[in-house]
XYZ file of C-alpha atoms in Angstrom:
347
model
C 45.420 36.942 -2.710
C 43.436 40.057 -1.589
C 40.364 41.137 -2.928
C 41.775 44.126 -5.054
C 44.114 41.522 -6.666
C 41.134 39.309 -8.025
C 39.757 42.191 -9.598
C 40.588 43.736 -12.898
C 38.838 46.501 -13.913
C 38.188 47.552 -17.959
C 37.136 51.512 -17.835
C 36.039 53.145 -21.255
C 36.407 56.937 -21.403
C 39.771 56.391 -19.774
C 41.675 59.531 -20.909
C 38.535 61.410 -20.010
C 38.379 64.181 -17.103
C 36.667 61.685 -15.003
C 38.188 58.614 -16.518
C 41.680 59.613 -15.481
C 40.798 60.149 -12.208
C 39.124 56.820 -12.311
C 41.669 55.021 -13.664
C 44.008 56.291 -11.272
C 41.817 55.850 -8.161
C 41.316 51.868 -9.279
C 45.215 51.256 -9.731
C 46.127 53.261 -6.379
C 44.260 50.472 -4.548
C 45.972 47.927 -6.057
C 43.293 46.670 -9.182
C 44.408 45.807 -11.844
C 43.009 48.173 -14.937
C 42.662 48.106 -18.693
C 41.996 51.456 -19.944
C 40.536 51.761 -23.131
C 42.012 53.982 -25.417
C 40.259 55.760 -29.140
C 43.791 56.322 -29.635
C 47.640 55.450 -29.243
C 48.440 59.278 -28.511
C 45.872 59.608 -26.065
C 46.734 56.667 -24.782
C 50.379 57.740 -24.243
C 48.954 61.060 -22.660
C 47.583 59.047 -20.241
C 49.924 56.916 -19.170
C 52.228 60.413 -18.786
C 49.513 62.055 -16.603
C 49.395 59.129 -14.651
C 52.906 58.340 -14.393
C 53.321 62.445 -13.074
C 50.150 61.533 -10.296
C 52.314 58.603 -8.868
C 50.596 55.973 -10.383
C 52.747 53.148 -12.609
C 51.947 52.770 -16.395
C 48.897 50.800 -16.854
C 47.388 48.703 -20.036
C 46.090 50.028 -22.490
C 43.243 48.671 -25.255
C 42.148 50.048 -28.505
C 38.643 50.541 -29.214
C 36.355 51.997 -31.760
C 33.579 53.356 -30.436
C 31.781 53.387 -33.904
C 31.913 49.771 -34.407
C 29.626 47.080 -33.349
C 32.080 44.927 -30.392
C 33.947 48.231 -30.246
C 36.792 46.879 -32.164
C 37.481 44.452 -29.371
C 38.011 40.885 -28.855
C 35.970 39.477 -26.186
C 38.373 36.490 -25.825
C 41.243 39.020 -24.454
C 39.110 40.383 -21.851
C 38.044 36.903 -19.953
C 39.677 37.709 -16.843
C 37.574 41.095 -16.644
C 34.988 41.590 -13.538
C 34.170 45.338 -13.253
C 33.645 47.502 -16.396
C 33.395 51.394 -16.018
C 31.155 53.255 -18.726
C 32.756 57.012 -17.914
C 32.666 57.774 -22.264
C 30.628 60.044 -23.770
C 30.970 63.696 -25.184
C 30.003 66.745 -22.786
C 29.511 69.606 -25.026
C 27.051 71.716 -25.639
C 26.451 72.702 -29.571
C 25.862 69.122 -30.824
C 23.878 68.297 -33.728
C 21.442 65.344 -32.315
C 23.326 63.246 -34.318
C 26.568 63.771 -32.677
C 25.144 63.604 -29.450
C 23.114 60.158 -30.242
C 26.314 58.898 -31.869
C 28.603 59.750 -29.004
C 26.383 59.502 -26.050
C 23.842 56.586 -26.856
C 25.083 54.400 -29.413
C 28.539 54.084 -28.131
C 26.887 53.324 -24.361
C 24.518 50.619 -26.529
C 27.438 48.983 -27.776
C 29.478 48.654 -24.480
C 26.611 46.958 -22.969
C 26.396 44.392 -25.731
C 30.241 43.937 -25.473
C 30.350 43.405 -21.507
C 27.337 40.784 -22.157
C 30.066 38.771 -23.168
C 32.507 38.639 -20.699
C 32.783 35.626 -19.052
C 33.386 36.990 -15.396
C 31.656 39.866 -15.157
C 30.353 41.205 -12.152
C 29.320 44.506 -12.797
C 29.271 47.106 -15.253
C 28.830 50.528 -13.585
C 27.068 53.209 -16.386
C 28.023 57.288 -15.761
C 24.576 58.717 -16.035
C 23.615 62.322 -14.685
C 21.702 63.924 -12.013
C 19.146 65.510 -14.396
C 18.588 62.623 -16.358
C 18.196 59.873 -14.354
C 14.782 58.779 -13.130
C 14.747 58.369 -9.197
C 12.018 55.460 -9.846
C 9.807 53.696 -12.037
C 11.028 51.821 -15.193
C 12.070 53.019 -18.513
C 10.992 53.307 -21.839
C 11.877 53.902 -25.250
C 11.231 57.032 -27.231
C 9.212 57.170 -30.671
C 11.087 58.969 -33.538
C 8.727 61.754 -32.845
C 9.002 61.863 -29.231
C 12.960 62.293 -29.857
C 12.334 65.000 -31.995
C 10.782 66.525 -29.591
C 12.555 66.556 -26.580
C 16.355 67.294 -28.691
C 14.415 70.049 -29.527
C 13.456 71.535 -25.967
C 16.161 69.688 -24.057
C 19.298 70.656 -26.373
C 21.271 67.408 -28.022
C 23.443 67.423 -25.037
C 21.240 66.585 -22.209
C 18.441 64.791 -24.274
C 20.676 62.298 -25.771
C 22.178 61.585 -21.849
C 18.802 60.786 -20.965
C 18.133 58.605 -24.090
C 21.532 56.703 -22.989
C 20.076 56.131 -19.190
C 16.678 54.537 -20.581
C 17.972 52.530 -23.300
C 21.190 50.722 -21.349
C 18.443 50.031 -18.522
C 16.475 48.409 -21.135
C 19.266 46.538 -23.263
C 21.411 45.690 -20.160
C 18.078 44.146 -18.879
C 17.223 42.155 -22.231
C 20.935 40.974 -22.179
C 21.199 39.901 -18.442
C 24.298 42.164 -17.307
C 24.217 43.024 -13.808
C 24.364 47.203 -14.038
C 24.573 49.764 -11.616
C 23.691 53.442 -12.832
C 26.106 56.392 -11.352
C 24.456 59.907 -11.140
C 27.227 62.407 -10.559
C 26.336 65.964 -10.164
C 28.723 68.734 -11.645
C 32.363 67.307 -11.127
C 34.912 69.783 -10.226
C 38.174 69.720 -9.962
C 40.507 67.646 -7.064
C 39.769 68.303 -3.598
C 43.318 69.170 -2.769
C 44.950 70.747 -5.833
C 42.210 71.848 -7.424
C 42.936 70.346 -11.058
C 40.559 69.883 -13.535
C 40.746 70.441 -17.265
C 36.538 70.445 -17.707
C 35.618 74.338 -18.768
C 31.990 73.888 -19.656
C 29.099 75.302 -17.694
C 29.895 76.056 -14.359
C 32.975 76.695 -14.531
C 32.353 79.201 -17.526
C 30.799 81.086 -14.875
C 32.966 81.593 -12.632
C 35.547 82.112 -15.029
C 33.317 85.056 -16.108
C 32.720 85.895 -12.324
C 36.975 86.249 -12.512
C 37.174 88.845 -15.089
C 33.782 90.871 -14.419
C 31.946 89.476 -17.322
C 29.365 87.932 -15.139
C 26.752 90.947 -14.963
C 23.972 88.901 -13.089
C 23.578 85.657 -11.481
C 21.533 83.576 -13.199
C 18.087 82.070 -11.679
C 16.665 83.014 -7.950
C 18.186 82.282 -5.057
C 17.335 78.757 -4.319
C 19.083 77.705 -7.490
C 20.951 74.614 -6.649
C 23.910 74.014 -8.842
C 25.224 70.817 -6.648
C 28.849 69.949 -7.160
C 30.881 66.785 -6.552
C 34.908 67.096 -6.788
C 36.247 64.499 -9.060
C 38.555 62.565 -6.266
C 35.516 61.872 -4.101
C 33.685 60.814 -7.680
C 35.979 58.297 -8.568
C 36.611 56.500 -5.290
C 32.814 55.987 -4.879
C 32.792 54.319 -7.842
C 35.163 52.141 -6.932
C 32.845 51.055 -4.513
C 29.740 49.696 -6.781
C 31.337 46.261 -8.207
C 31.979 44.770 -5.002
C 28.875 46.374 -3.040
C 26.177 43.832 -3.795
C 23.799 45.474 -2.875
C 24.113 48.129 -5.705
C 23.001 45.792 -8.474
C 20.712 46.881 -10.147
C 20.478 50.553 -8.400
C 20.989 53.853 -9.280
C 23.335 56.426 -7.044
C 22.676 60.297 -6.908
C 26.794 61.035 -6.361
C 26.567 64.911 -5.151
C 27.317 66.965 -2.432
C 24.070 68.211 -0.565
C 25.878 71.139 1.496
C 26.510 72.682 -2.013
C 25.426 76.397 -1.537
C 22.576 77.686 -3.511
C 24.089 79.239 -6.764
C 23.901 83.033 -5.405
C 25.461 81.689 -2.300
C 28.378 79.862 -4.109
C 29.513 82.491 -5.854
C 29.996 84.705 -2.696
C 32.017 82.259 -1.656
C 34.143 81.912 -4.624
C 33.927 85.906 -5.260
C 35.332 86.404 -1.862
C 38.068 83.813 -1.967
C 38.867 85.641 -5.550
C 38.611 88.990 -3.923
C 35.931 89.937 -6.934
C 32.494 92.108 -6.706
C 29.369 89.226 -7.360
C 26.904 90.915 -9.261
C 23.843 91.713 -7.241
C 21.322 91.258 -9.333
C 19.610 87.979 -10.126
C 17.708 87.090 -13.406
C 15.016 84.816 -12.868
C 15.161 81.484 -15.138
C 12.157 82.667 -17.381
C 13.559 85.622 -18.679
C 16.746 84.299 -19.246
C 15.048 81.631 -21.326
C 12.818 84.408 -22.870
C 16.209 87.085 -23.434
C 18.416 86.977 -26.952
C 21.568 84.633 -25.779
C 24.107 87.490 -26.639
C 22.598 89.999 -24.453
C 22.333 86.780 -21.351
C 25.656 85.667 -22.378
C 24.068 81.959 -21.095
C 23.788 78.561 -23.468
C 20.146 77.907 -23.459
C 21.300 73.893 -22.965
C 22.490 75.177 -19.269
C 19.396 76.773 -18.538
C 17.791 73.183 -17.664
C 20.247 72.940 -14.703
C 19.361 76.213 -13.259
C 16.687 74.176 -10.826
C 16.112 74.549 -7.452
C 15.432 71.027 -7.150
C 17.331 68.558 -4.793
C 17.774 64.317 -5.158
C 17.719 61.498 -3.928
C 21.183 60.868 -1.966
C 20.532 58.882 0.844
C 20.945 55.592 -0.616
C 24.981 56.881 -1.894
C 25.342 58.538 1.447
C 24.573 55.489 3.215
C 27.211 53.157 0.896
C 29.712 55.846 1.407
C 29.494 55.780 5.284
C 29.566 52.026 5.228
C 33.314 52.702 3.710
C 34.346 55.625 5.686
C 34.380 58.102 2.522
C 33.602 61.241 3.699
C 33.250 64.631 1.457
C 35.501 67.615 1.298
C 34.712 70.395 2.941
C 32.528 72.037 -0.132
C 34.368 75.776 0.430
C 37.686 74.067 0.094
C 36.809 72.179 -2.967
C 35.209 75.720 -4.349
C 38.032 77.555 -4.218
C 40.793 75.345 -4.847
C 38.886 74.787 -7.747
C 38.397 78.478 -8.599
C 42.461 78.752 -8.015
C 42.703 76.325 -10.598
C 40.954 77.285 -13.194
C 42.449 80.958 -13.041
C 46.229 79.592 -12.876
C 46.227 80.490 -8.934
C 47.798 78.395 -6.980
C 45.760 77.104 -3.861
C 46.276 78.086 -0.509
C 46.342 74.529 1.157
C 46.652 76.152 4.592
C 42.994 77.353 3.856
């Protein structure tokens, strides 16, 4: 029996962007997966999209996300060894209490669930790359400290870095062995392009497309790093059976991203559009009514011209001979994409 054959892999957030991808990634090599499912439409979506990307039907779990053991029965998932954590809700516009609900009490609960499972090995948690602290331990917040930073971060990003502290914390207290992913913005598939996720960058150059964008946000060392979600989901694949990753945290991005100004030439050019010029520093856009900037102010927090910590997932991915896409190619195909275009693979 090989090695993929010993493993079977339980992913939540299955019918997800990311999730599929995931899900499809772990069966192409073999593992055996149980995606879990909030419903049995989605579920069936799934298994369609999957069955159209080459990939055989899979199994399929309920699970209730707002109930304490998720709806699930420990005692059906004994043979379980990896368990994926790719749920959650990326939106921007949450109430705090939608974003706790989806984004820190459902993570809470899959970490008491998996603290069950007999032969676990790992459970691997999607964080972020702005939310994730490169070292040092963490710590809960005080009701007034969460007022707080909902308030200046926006419910979206505050309650992801609620989720990062408090599953370090309870998967600690419980004893499961957890490894923290840090993906940067995931685009769409390296070849074709696809990707169904049309929230913050990809607004923008959607607006880019059809001359809405009037000036690119932030200076020009704004570094919007991307990721395409192929690459994503085979590094994951990667965590369980790296020992070495117990316990640590992975910045998952691609370093030769071009600053934002920089991108967008690229993209504009591949699109045959005019890129806007001018630049609007961070400040004002903070500081200017939204529907004169035309920008959420939750995105404003990723206009940074900060970079991360890498080396440790460049190193694992080397080990493994995973490579990333030329960025350019994954830009554009994933520009095509979005627009309807279809992609010049001869590129």
């Amino acid at each position: 029996m090989n090695e993929s054959q010993q493993r079977q892999a339980l992913v939540f957030g299955a019918t997800g962007f990311i999730g599929r991808w995931l899900v499809h990634e772990l069966a192409s090599q073999g593992i055996d997966v149980v995606a879990a499912i909030r419903t049995y439409a989605s579920g069936l979506q799934l298994q369609d999209w999957l069955t159209s990307h080459g990939v055989g039907p899979v199994t399929t779990t309920l699970v209730d996300f707002t109930k304490d053991g998720l709806g699930l029965d420990p005692g059906h998932l004994e043979t379980v060894t990896e368990v994926y954590n790719v749920a959650g809700a990326f939106r921007f516009g949450m109430t705090p209490e939608e974003a706790r609900t989806a984004n820190v009490d459902g993570s809470l609960r899959v970490v008491e669930l998996v603290a069950k499972l007999p032969r676990l090995g790992r459970l691997v948690h999607l964080s972020g790359y702005r939310v994730s602290p490169a070292e040092g331990g963490a710590e809960p917040w005080s009701p007034r400290e969460r007022r707080r930073m909902y308030a200046r971060l926006g419910a979206y990003e505050a309650s992801k870095l609620e989720s990062d502290a408090l599953v370090r914390i309870r998967a600690a207290e419980l004893g499961v062995p957890l490894t923290i992913a840090n993906p940067s913005t995931v685009v769409g598939h390296s070849v074709t392009g696809e990707a169904d996720q049309l929230v913050g960058l990809a607004t923008t150059i959607r607006d880019l497309a059809v001359g809405k964008l009037t000036a690119v946000p932030g200076g020009r060392d704004i570094f919007v790093p991307v990721v395409s979600v192929d690459y994503l989901a085979q590094f994951l694949t990667l965590l369980p059976v790296s020992p070495e990753t117990a316990g640590a945290a992975y910045w998952i991005l691609d370093d030769a991203t071009p600053p934002l100004p920089e991108l967008l030439r690229v993209i504009g050019s591949h699109l045959d559009v005019p890129v806007p010029k001018i630049s609007v520093p961070v400040w004002l856009v903070r500081r200017l009514p939204a529907r004169l900037t035309k920008a959420d102010p939750e995105t404003l927090s990723f206009l940074s011209t900060d970079r991360y910590p890498t080396a440790p997932a460049l190193a694992l991915a080397a080990r493994h001979g995973l490579a990333f896409p030329p960025v350019d190619q994954v830009l554009t195909r994933w520009a095509d994409h979005l627009l309807g275009r279809q992609p010049a693979f001869d590129a």
